[in-house]
Amino acid sequence: MKFSIQRDRLIQSVQDVMKAISPRTTIPILTGIKIVATSEGVAFTGSDSDVSIESFIPKEEDGDELVEIFTPGAIVLQAKFFSEIVKKLPMDIVEIEVINHLQTVIRSGKSEFNLNGLDPEEYPHLPQISEENVFKIPTDIVKNLIRQTVFAVSTSETRPILTGVNWKVESDQLTCVATDSHRLAMRSAAIDFVNEAKYNIVIPGKSLNELNKILDDTNEPVEIVITENQILFKAKHLLFFSRLLEGNYPDTSRLIPSESKTDIVINTKEFLQAIDRASLLAREGRNPNVVKFSTLMSGIIEISSNTPEVGKVVEQVQSQSIEGEDLKISFSAKYMMDALKALEGLEIRISFTGAMRPFIIRPINDESILQLILPVRTY
Amino acid sequence: MKFSIQRDRLIQSVQDVMKAISPRTTIPILTGIKIVATSEGVAFTGSDSDVSIESFIPKEEDGDELVEIFTPGAIVLQAKFFSEIVKKLPMDIVEIEVINHLQTVIRSGKSEFNLNGLDPEEYPHLPQISEENVFKIPTDIVKNLIRQTVFAVSTSETRPILTGVNWKVESDQLTCVATDSHRLAMRSAAIDFVNEAKYNIVIPGKSLNELNKILDDTNEPVEIVITENQILFKAKHLLFFSRLLEGNYPDTSRLIPSESKTDIVINTKEFLQAIDRASLLAREGRNPNVVKFSTLMSGIIEISSNTPEVGKVVEQVQSQSIEGEDLKISFSAKYMMDALKALEGLEIRISFTGAMRPFIIRPINDESILQLILPVRTY
């Protein structure tokens, strides 16, 4: 194997596939990045066996020569060292050559590295996925779908299925739901799907977080293929595979109240900042990070908290409107801030059905996104 | 006590004095920030008893009213909470009032915090320093003096005196020296001193690092006052006190070779980057992070290293000139990189007196700064 390659593209591809590589893997070959040079270009692969990422650099793009292939071939190089080395190479062009069985030389200007490679035949094959039932979503929408739900997954392994995000595909609609059983985030989007297949899968939250970091903020479509136990995301020059979680995701639709007793419309940013300040002194007793929320006269909302040995805080926010019953309720400031940050729009509507029932938060005039929080008993 | 104050100035002052406050202090009152309001303005003080910082906000500056004093007085507020709170307050003006013995109210817009204060009478007094023998150095030079020496202090407590930087004042010259006994950094500067007093003191490296973070990058002078066991730095609206280390600093002048056998002039950045790359594979045996350096023909320098299980690297750099004997020597890549980053100038001169003797690195045509490194025996 011998090729020369543009350093900036090499660095980008290596950074992308590094996101799949775990320094704690117990499979030695997976500490490496697999490099395959063919007459088409060079493919880089990283994997931790849950997530696998392939980044491809074509020989040529928009008339610009990115790679020159002298001899096709393959090698696996230790990811930690290889990624540090490519970042620091002196010249714009890097030459990579396997000289003697697995010995690999990396040259750039007057810099020459000689690395002991690993056998590419030992590297596991990527899942074979037949490309039927492909559906497409613009990249920026995929990123929003992830950002607006994934924070609500459970971080505890007591119910492993809740560490993932439930994706349901039905006719031309994708609905994503995450819950840790104290709060729930839901977002739906229209998809471009020629087929009638239905899916109901659970994608590990960790995989979605990594995917979100790699995807560019464009409106180019991502192609998505779902199989029995894998999902594949295809973007330009990028393949992202994740295993799916096994088991049935709980039916969350019955958790969401269909009516409300108190409805509040409020400026998102002012409310978020008031909650943020109130959380500074929310260290009381068994309920750390819980703030109290109550409706006052003239559309004023009061948020308060108290840490006996330090002090207390009272925040008032003028709402746009309060409709229905007066209310006193307590909830986690963290859950509320997470939910508010995930929402878009200047104003939100919060719909309560009493102090002991879950309440929902939505942008005004947007039914595609919903955040639900369970209150905490303090009043 | 009651005053109102511009939030941005409050945040800046609180951030500055926080640099003296240690979360691990065993003296409860020192977890607080002392606030003293007088008819002149408001002073904030933080201390860990080694370092004390006072930041003053005057009533008025350049015709701009910064503080309005309603009632003079003093209070101590828990630093961790107070600093978090002021950063998040909603309006440009903050009102602080002691209402009931030590109960303190912080108001900004519709936000109201009520903190339990501590008794300002319990707060230790700052050292009383008589202002004779003041000398002055421009702030940017003080910052350079610190940056170019402090990285070389020892981090080990086996010889506590080496954890500080030795400052010697003689006639109109200040010389700063730091060493951990494997390398040494020295920088001197002219000072503006009307007096004939001589000083030879050792300032804790930790204090100098904090001072460097607080000082702005201006050429306004810093006033410096040295006493038996304290040093005081006075900048605009800022007092920075540090205790001095006790004991005699070793005489380092005899360590510095006065002649050389091999002299090399080389581009600082190219040399630094080559050392940086070579250090990536410098994990060999008992000498981690050691690279080999040798002179080749035609003014070429070769730097190499080797980690048997991973691979090896060879770097060549074209020097401006090599004078004197050929040389093979090994040294710590980290020490060399630290020294090169501390130097100014496009080109440096390295003067060796054989493979087993310390060598010195200097910018070309600048005698005010010197870095010295002890080699490691590998050849």
XYZ file of C-alpha atoms in Angstrom, chain A residues 2-358:
357
model
C 1.294 3.448 -0.877
C -0.539 6.716 -1.331
C -0.175 10.448 -0.743
C -3.028 12.483 0.659
C -3.993 16.044 1.605
C -3.212 16.462 5.297
C -6.310 18.543 6.199
C -8.688 15.928 4.784
C -6.711 13.153 6.472
C -6.979 14.947 9.836
C -10.758 15.409 9.407
C -11.377 11.752 8.504
C -9.197 10.488 11.339
C -11.002 12.774 13.821
C -14.370 11.479 12.597
C -13.563 7.767 12.897
C -11.804 8.342 16.270
C -15.294 9.060 17.684
C -16.080 5.343 17.410
C -12.859 4.174 19.056
C -12.860 3.456 22.777
C -9.557 3.591 24.658
C -11.019 0.968 27.008
C -11.727 -1.684 24.376
C -10.694 -5.250 25.231
C -10.299 -6.212 21.540
C -6.743 -5.205 20.548
C -7.449 -4.710 16.815
C -10.171 -2.154 17.692
C -7.534 0.180 19.209
C -6.568 0.758 15.577
C -7.856 2.700 12.571
C -8.243 0.567 9.463
C -6.966 2.222 6.288
C -7.902 0.797 2.880
C -6.524 2.317 -0.322
C -8.215 1.368 -3.590
C -8.192 2.913 -7.051
C -11.215 5.000 -5.920
C -9.641 6.621 -2.866
C -8.900 5.845 0.780
C -11.362 4.598 3.434
C -10.741 5.004 7.179
C -12.673 2.917 9.717
C -12.973 3.058 13.507
C -15.186 0.867 15.675
C -15.932 -0.081 19.259
C -18.210 -2.912 18.002
C -21.328 -0.925 19.097
C -20.636 1.972 16.750
C -18.599 1.789 13.545
C -17.684 4.805 11.441
C -16.233 4.818 7.933
C -14.952 8.014 6.376
C -13.988 7.931 2.712
C -11.680 10.344 0.894
C -12.145 10.095 -2.889
C -9.236 10.477 -5.285
C -10.708 13.671 -6.591
C -13.397 16.127 -5.577
C -14.599 19.173 -7.525
C -11.522 18.891 -9.754
C -9.195 18.949 -6.720
C -6.866 15.929 -6.351
C -7.178 14.732 -2.740
C -5.345 11.410 -2.940
C -2.758 9.893 -5.230
C -2.732 6.087 -5.101
C 0.569 4.397 -5.969
C -0.249 0.873 -4.710
C -3.623 -0.266 -3.334
C -3.635 -2.129 -0.016
C -4.695 -2.021 3.616
C -3.238 -1.602 7.116
C -4.444 -0.999 10.687
C -2.540 1.692 12.663
C -2.814 2.378 16.397
C -5.425 5.113 16.587
C -4.027 7.061 19.539
C -0.577 7.486 17.990
C -1.734 7.856 14.385
C -4.226 10.615 15.222
C -1.638 12.582 17.250
C 0.927 12.232 14.483
C -1.253 13.386 11.568
C -2.309 16.504 13.494
C 1.318 17.602 13.885
C 2.805 16.787 10.475
C 4.659 19.739 8.904
C 3.557 19.784 5.240
C 0.216 19.890 3.381
C 0.842 16.492 1.769
C 1.350 13.221 3.673
C 2.669 9.996 2.201
C 1.718 6.668 3.797
C 3.465 3.473 2.726
C 3.506 -0.104 4.020
C 7.112 -1.154 3.419
C 7.702 -4.494 4.992
C 4.778 -6.724 5.946
C 3.066 -4.431 8.515
C 5.779 -1.747 8.911
C 4.261 1.570 7.856
C 6.121 4.765 6.999
C 4.427 8.160 7.297
C 6.344 10.949 5.576
C 5.715 14.665 5.410
C 8.521 17.061 4.517
C 11.603 16.113 6.573
C 9.509 14.221 9.117
C 9.433 10.421 8.952
C 7.463 8.127 11.253
C 7.818 4.369 11.186
C 4.871 2.619 12.875
C 4.253 -1.035 13.634
C 0.918 -1.756 11.943
C -1.651 -4.438 12.734
C -2.980 -7.021 10.287
C -6.016 -5.626 8.388
C -7.321 -9.192 7.857
C -8.023 -9.349 11.602
C -10.223 -6.250 11.547
C -13.931 -7.114 11.896
C -16.125 -6.579 8.839
C -18.686 -3.798 8.947
C -22.315 -4.992 9.074
C -23.660 -5.892 5.643
C -26.813 -3.866 5.189
C -29.037 -4.252 2.155
C -30.143 -0.900 0.945
C -33.856 -1.470 0.653
C -36.238 0.732 2.605
C -33.938 3.748 2.683
C -35.497 6.939 3.994
C -34.062 10.445 3.897
C -33.997 13.364 6.327
C -32.068 16.634 5.904
C -28.900 16.612 8.038
C -29.855 19.671 10.101
C -33.189 18.058 11.010
C -31.450 14.836 12.081
C -29.203 16.945 14.315
C -32.232 18.731 15.831
C -34.111 15.454 16.369
C -31.108 14.172 18.309
C -30.397 17.370 20.251
C -34.019 17.816 21.305
C -34.475 14.293 22.699
C -31.205 12.550 23.580
C -30.529 14.547 26.784
C -33.607 12.892 28.371
C -32.336 9.293 28.132
C -31.616 7.461 31.359
C -28.000 7.282 32.496
C -28.745 4.341 34.767
C -28.386 0.736 33.603
C -31.285 -0.487 35.790
C -33.588 -0.316 32.748
C -31.152 -0.509 29.806
C -33.891 0.127 27.221
C -34.298 3.665 28.638
C -30.648 4.535 27.814
C -31.750 4.702 24.177
C -34.032 6.911 22.098
C -37.142 5.265 20.635
C -37.517 5.975 16.893
C -40.864 5.097 15.354
C -41.430 5.291 11.615
C -44.968 5.132 10.355
C -46.163 6.267 6.889
C -44.246 9.534 6.307
C -43.640 10.427 9.952
C -40.674 9.796 12.292
C -41.263 10.214 16.038
C -38.372 10.216 18.518
C -38.981 9.717 22.259
C -36.556 9.625 25.183
C -37.403 9.285 28.858
C -35.598 8.479 32.096
C -39.018 7.998 33.801
C -38.802 11.447 35.485
C -39.100 13.454 32.278
C -39.747 12.818 28.624
C -38.723 14.498 25.379
C -40.558 13.930 22.099
C -39.968 15.290 18.624
C -41.447 14.285 15.296
C -40.568 15.122 11.704
C -41.793 14.375 8.217
C -39.611 11.968 6.255
C -39.103 11.263 2.611
C -40.019 7.568 2.348
C -41.215 5.828 -0.762
C -42.087 2.645 1.102
C -44.760 1.456 3.509
C -42.450 -0.275 6.020
C -42.977 0.470 9.728
C -40.194 0.537 12.312
C -40.065 0.766 16.078
C -36.452 0.730 17.248
C -34.298 1.962 20.144
C -30.943 3.631 19.321
C -28.353 3.951 22.132
C -28.167 7.580 23.338
C -24.367 7.388 23.215
C -24.439 6.517 19.499
C -26.726 9.461 18.727
C -24.480 11.849 20.646
C -21.473 10.736 18.585
C -23.456 10.945 15.333
C -24.536 14.486 16.181
C -20.887 15.543 16.659
C -19.863 14.204 13.253
C -22.693 15.473 11.070
C -22.184 18.860 9.437
C -24.871 21.500 9.754
C -26.149 21.285 6.177
C -29.535 20.563 4.669
C -28.131 17.761 2.481
C -30.139 14.583 3.114
C -28.905 11.792 5.394
C -29.950 8.350 4.141
C -31.101 6.027 6.887
C -31.380 2.239 6.673
C -32.819 0.132 9.517
C -32.284 -3.622 9.910
C -33.081 -6.172 12.617
C -30.295 -5.045 14.957
C -28.464 -2.196 13.197
C -29.100 1.299 11.923
C -26.970 2.904 9.220
C -26.714 6.651 8.588
C -25.166 7.596 5.245
C -23.978 11.157 4.724
C -21.509 12.461 2.144
C -18.384 10.223 2.308
C -19.506 8.977 5.736
C -21.074 5.745 6.995
C -22.211 5.591 10.613
C -23.401 2.201 11.937
C -24.910 1.686 15.378
C -26.285 -1.458 16.953
C -29.833 -1.170 18.293
C -30.925 -1.890 21.855
C -32.856 -5.118 22.343
C -36.244 -5.142 24.038
C -39.537 -3.311 23.836
C -39.677 0.399 24.539
C -42.499 1.268 26.967
C -45.638 2.843 25.514
C -45.242 6.479 26.560
C -48.282 7.911 24.794
C -50.592 7.372 27.775
C -48.230 9.446 30.022
C -48.986 12.604 28.094
C -52.008 14.446 29.510
C -54.564 15.425 26.899
C -56.215 18.194 28.932
C -54.929 20.902 31.273
C -56.069 22.952 34.267
C -53.533 25.802 34.172
C -51.930 27.160 30.984
C -49.084 29.636 31.029
C -47.436 31.411 28.090
C -44.038 32.859 28.934
C -40.835 34.190 27.341
C -38.450 31.220 27.058
C -35.209 33.056 27.816
C -36.478 35.087 30.794
C -38.002 31.969 32.330
C -34.842 29.905 31.718
C -32.610 32.544 33.315
C -34.878 32.874 36.370
C -34.866 29.070 36.854
C -31.089 29.076 36.436
C -30.655 31.674 39.215
C -33.165 29.965 41.499
C -31.261 26.683 41.066
C -28.159 28.262 42.638
C -29.669 27.950 46.115
C -31.706 24.774 45.459
C -29.838 22.409 47.768
C -32.586 21.690 50.243
C -32.849 18.351 52.051
C -33.840 15.232 50.101
C -34.648 17.163 46.947
C -31.508 18.780 45.591
C -32.007 21.075 42.638
C -35.769 21.402 43.147
C -37.367 24.846 42.809
C -40.825 26.012 43.789
C -43.087 27.579 41.187
C -46.301 29.479 41.883
C -48.740 31.732 40.072
C -49.344 35.177 41.603
C -51.764 37.894 40.556
C -51.489 39.917 37.328
C -49.823 37.142 35.362
C -46.728 37.022 37.591
C -44.880 33.735 38.136
C -42.760 33.304 41.254
C -39.860 30.842 41.387
C -38.063 30.308 44.669
C -35.618 28.052 46.457
C -33.883 27.803 49.758
C -30.700 26.291 51.190
C -31.102 26.785 54.962
C -27.411 27.320 55.857
C -26.720 29.618 52.871
C -29.853 31.621 52.064
C -32.829 31.832 49.768
C -33.846 33.314 46.431
C -37.110 34.631 45.025
C -37.509 35.312 41.311
C -40.508 36.928 39.618
C -41.232 36.673 35.915
C -44.032 38.438 34.085
C -45.837 35.877 31.895
C -47.745 36.649 28.705
C -50.819 34.956 30.151
C -52.013 32.626 32.898
C -55.262 30.765 32.175
C -57.135 28.434 34.528
C -56.533 27.534 38.168
C -53.904 29.037 40.487
C -51.005 26.645 41.011
C -48.152 25.834 43.362
C -45.818 23.127 42.100
C -42.195 22.023 42.545
C -39.882 20.488 39.966
C -36.254 19.799 39.128
C -34.558 22.979 37.907
C -32.186 20.850 35.842
C -34.972 19.034 34.000
C -36.726 22.342 33.300
C -33.526 23.965 32.005
C -32.731 20.940 29.803
C -36.255 21.075 28.352
C -36.185 24.849 27.752
C -32.787 24.668 26.036
C -34.094 21.929 23.722
C -37.102 23.982 22.611
C -37.063 26.469 19.805
C -39.002 29.707 19.744
C -39.197 32.878 21.786
C -42.269 31.852 23.768
C -43.461 28.597 25.263
C -46.701 27.268 26.646
C -46.654 25.199 29.870
C -49.770 23.111 30.504
C -50.355 21.826 34.036
C -53.031 19.404 35.289
C -52.498 19.953 39.011
C -49.499 19.917 41.345
C -49.085 16.112 41.389
C -49.471 15.404 37.659
C -46.879 15.564 34.881
